[in-house]
């Protein structure tokens, strides 16, 4: 691993985001990245790993995920079954230890990026249960009596959609960055990276409509960067132009609105706004 992280050919990193990544690298602290869904938090880890020539170890957290699973799993049931069958391997408990993502990251032959994705999906104790392991970069395997220590301190990138508060003790150990939603200029630059040949007239019209939708009062789920990219991909696939982006006169819904609006309440909101607009004429 050498050099510092900056924007890549496929990822536009704001200067303050690149600064946060490089600060976490220098300090050896986990980087906690927050922001609304679809702003590129998970992709950041992949781009950092790729641009710095580091392996990426991904741990995607679910509501049922326990912190201990990141260390290792002990297959006690499998060992009991093998014991009943008289298997010779039952005498070595190490045969029933399955390394978790932290174990993989700690014992990798070179420094890696460890992504702990959507940590706020887990229960409230999850971050606290990882405090010592992420701080000391080691943990104990009770079944075998061995201690697993990080050969090379990984760059830990932790993402959160801000669905729940994280413990103060956990936050103190992290370098924090909040990814703000891109400005119209930045979103245009991101779009050009993904669709180099896009016509400026279509891009301008699509983004103007996107931000108009996003800023509609009462919207339950604002469309994100990934959703505007999906919409533009469909527009280009159908070879549509700026004139095709006109909204339906009856429902006030934009063309291909299913890529931008993700629940029935928001669809009904635009239909209601169209109805009120007709009544005022």
XYZ file of C-alpha atoms in Angstrom:
281
model
C 0.000 0.000 0.000
C 1.365 3.383 -0.938
C 0.174 6.892 -1.586
C -2.983 8.609 -0.474
C -6.601 8.209 -1.473
C -8.196 10.631 -3.930
C -10.960 10.504 -6.537
C -10.738 7.558 -8.925
C -11.867 7.039 -12.508
C -15.196 5.721 -11.236
C -15.692 7.575 -7.952
C -15.782 11.304 -7.247
C -14.542 11.880 -3.709
C -15.055 15.343 -2.261
C -11.812 16.823 -0.844
C -13.092 16.527 2.720
C -13.981 12.840 2.188
C -10.521 12.059 0.795
C -9.050 13.920 3.776
C -11.103 11.763 6.173
C -9.904 8.525 4.539
C -6.271 9.595 4.675
C -6.630 10.782 8.273
C -8.009 7.373 9.279
C -5.082 5.710 7.491
C -2.572 7.894 9.317
C -4.186 7.585 12.749
C -4.928 3.880 12.444
C -8.483 4.531 13.608
C -11.731 3.224 12.106
C -13.420 5.638 9.697
C -17.124 5.987 10.482
C -18.989 7.203 7.397
C -22.583 8.359 7.735
C -25.013 9.653 5.143
C -28.370 8.865 3.631
C -28.692 5.622 1.631
C -27.370 5.785 -1.920
C -24.618 8.349 -1.370
C -21.762 5.916 -2.047
C -20.696 4.865 1.454
C -20.237 1.172 0.651
C -18.663 1.951 -2.720
C -16.134 4.181 -0.935
C -14.538 1.157 0.744
C -14.281 -0.654 -2.581
C -12.719 2.352 -4.272
C -10.236 2.926 -1.437
C -9.143 -0.713 -1.584
C -8.824 -0.667 -5.368
C -6.962 2.626 -5.625
C -4.483 1.782 -2.845
C -3.909 -1.787 -3.983
C -5.375 -3.344 -0.841
C -7.567 -6.408 -0.463
C -11.159 -5.699 0.631
C -12.806 -7.766 3.370
C -16.550 -7.059 3.485
C -18.763 -7.665 6.532
C -22.375 -6.790 5.756
C -24.303 -6.381 8.997
C -27.906 -7.571 9.390
C -30.412 -7.144 12.197
C -29.519 -10.623 13.470
C -25.736 -10.175 13.267
C -23.778 -10.511 16.509
C -20.365 -8.964 17.066
C -18.843 -12.344 17.986
C -19.571 -13.593 14.455
C -16.976 -11.147 13.174
C -14.364 -12.890 15.294
C -15.189 -16.573 14.765
C -17.892 -19.224 15.004
C -17.518 -22.390 17.066
C -19.472 -25.285 15.574
C -20.316 -27.094 18.804
C -23.180 -29.002 17.176
C -20.911 -30.319 14.432
C -18.352 -31.431 16.977
C -20.994 -33.247 19.014
C -22.269 -34.993 15.901
C -18.766 -36.062 14.887
C -18.142 -37.322 18.417
C -21.237 -39.519 18.232
C -20.004 -40.879 14.908
C -16.540 -41.572 16.255
C -14.748 -39.181 13.896
C -11.030 -38.713 14.641
C -11.151 -34.980 13.873
C -13.295 -34.422 16.965
C -10.175 -34.460 19.173
C -8.896 -31.171 17.690
C -11.270 -28.328 18.548
C -9.592 -26.145 15.908
C -11.417 -28.187 13.260
C -14.652 -26.577 14.431
C -13.528 -22.956 14.538
C -14.593 -20.858 11.533
C -12.744 -17.524 11.231
C -14.887 -14.408 10.916
C -14.244 -11.213 8.955
C -12.074 -9.596 11.643
C -9.971 -12.756 11.867
C -9.514 -12.677 8.073
C -8.526 -9.004 8.149
C -6.154 -9.419 11.109
C -4.291 -12.389 9.622
C -4.094 -11.189 6.011
C -0.518 -11.199 4.622
C -0.704 -7.452 3.922
C -2.783 -4.483 5.064
C -6.429 -4.710 3.990
C -9.562 -2.573 4.012
C -12.170 -4.026 6.377
C -15.690 -2.815 5.562
C -18.271 -3.104 8.358
C -21.333 -2.150 6.372
C -24.519 -0.659 7.882
C -23.549 -1.092 11.512
C -26.757 0.622 12.608
C -28.801 -2.388 11.441
C -27.544 -4.460 14.382
C -28.702 -4.180 17.991
C -27.429 -1.443 20.304
C -24.791 -3.677 21.919
C -23.091 -4.549 18.629
C -20.731 -1.512 18.480
C -19.845 -1.807 22.182
C -19.022 -5.490 21.747
C -16.386 -4.604 19.144
C -14.705 -1.800 21.109
C -11.778 -3.759 22.492
C -11.121 -5.769 19.327
C -11.021 -2.697 17.085
C -8.993 -0.730 19.623
C -6.369 -3.363 20.458
C -6.539 -5.151 17.110
C -6.580 -8.534 18.816
C -8.992 -11.029 20.350
C -8.869 -14.304 22.265
C -10.188 -17.641 21.009
C -11.384 -19.314 24.199
C -11.843 -22.786 22.730
C -8.218 -23.073 21.565
C -6.539 -20.646 23.962
C -4.876 -18.696 21.166
C -4.823 -14.927 20.665
C -5.366 -13.560 17.160
C -3.438 -10.323 16.636
C -3.441 -8.079 13.580
C -0.294 -8.704 11.543
C -0.994 -5.427 9.707
C -3.494 -2.959 11.158
C -6.373 -2.882 8.654
C -8.104 0.296 7.516
C -11.563 -0.183 9.016
C -14.388 1.637 7.211
C -17.727 1.533 9.031
C -20.892 2.761 7.336
C -24.140 3.884 8.938
C -27.418 5.125 7.484
C -28.009 7.042 10.714
C -31.033 4.897 11.618
C -29.978 4.759 15.275
C -27.495 6.489 17.551
C -24.162 4.790 18.152
C -22.602 4.664 21.656
C -20.332 7.543 22.683
C -17.514 5.158 23.641
C -17.593 3.751 20.109
C -17.716 7.181 18.473
C -14.658 8.338 20.450
C -12.578 5.636 18.807
C -13.544 6.576 15.247
C -12.648 9.281 12.783
C -16.028 10.567 11.598
C -17.237 11.852 8.244
C -20.741 12.682 7.042
C -21.222 12.410 3.274
C -23.421 15.316 2.285
C -25.732 14.932 -0.667
C -23.933 16.101 -3.830
C -24.582 19.578 -5.190
C -26.075 19.810 -8.704
C -22.565 20.449 -10.072
C -21.068 17.464 -8.250
C -23.955 15.204 -9.237
C -23.467 16.248 -12.871
C -19.765 15.364 -12.589
C -20.632 11.981 -11.025
C -23.089 11.299 -13.838
C -20.518 12.112 -16.525
C -18.136 9.627 -14.896
C -20.734 6.873 -15.255
C -22.072 7.968 -18.660
C -19.237 9.738 -20.509
C -21.197 10.230 -23.720
C -24.364 11.680 -22.201
C -25.719 14.766 -23.962
C -25.614 17.879 -21.824
C -29.198 18.846 -22.670
C -30.510 15.508 -21.370
C -28.276 15.640 -18.299
C -29.383 19.176 -17.447
C -33.086 18.389 -17.880
C -32.870 15.121 -15.925
C -31.005 16.659 -12.998
C -33.331 19.669 -12.866
C -36.289 17.293 -12.633
C -34.474 15.113 -10.099
C -33.757 17.996 -7.704
C -37.305 19.308 -8.140
C -38.638 15.910 -7.090
C -36.139 15.572 -4.256
C -37.101 18.947 -2.795
C -40.863 18.348 -2.964
C -42.300 19.061 0.530
C -43.796 15.996 2.193
C -41.706 13.428 0.310
C -41.212 10.360 2.526
C -38.125 8.938 0.794
C -35.944 11.339 -1.146
C -34.326 9.809 -4.242
C -30.574 9.331 -3.928
C -27.528 9.405 -6.184
C -27.864 5.726 -7.086
C -31.485 6.262 -8.093
C -30.805 9.180 -10.426
C -28.088 7.055 -12.072
C -30.619 4.231 -12.535
C -33.071 6.675 -14.093
C -30.472 8.069 -16.491
C -29.390 4.568 -17.479
C -32.975 3.806 -18.464
C -33.318 7.094 -20.351
C -30.180 6.327 -22.344
C -31.236 2.720 -22.964
C -34.512 3.953 -24.475
C -32.722 6.748 -26.370
C -34.975 9.407 -24.849
C -34.348 13.139 -25.040
C -35.109 16.130 -22.798
C -38.560 16.500 -24.362
C -39.464 13.000 -23.150
C -39.036 13.998 -19.516
C -42.293 15.919 -19.376
C -44.514 14.786 -16.546
C -47.815 13.056 -17.023
C -50.446 15.826 -17.110
C -52.928 13.813 -15.079
C -50.749 12.306 -12.340
C -47.833 14.800 -12.302
C -45.518 11.769 -12.232
C -42.196 11.923 -14.084
C -41.229 9.480 -16.836
C -39.808 6.257 -15.357
C -40.831 7.436 -11.892
C -40.384 3.908 -10.525
C -36.620 4.502 -10.523
C -36.992 7.594 -8.315
C -40.072 7.081 -6.137
C -39.909 3.961 -3.991
C -43.185 3.849 -2.062
C -46.876 4.361 -2.693
C -47.138 7.373 -0.368
C -44.784 9.411 -2.533
C -46.557 8.368 -5.730
C -49.864 9.421 -4.166
C -48.302 12.722 -3.088
C -47.523 13.654 -6.710
C -50.991 12.553 -7.803
C -52.522 14.715 -5.073
C -50.404 17.711 -6.104
C -51.562 17.257 -9.713
C -55.201 17.117 -8.566
C -54.821 20.301 -6.503
C -53.117 22.069 -9.402
C -56.032 21.216 -11.717
C -58.560 22.512 -9.184
C -56.787 25.855 -8.946
C -56.984 26.466 -12.691
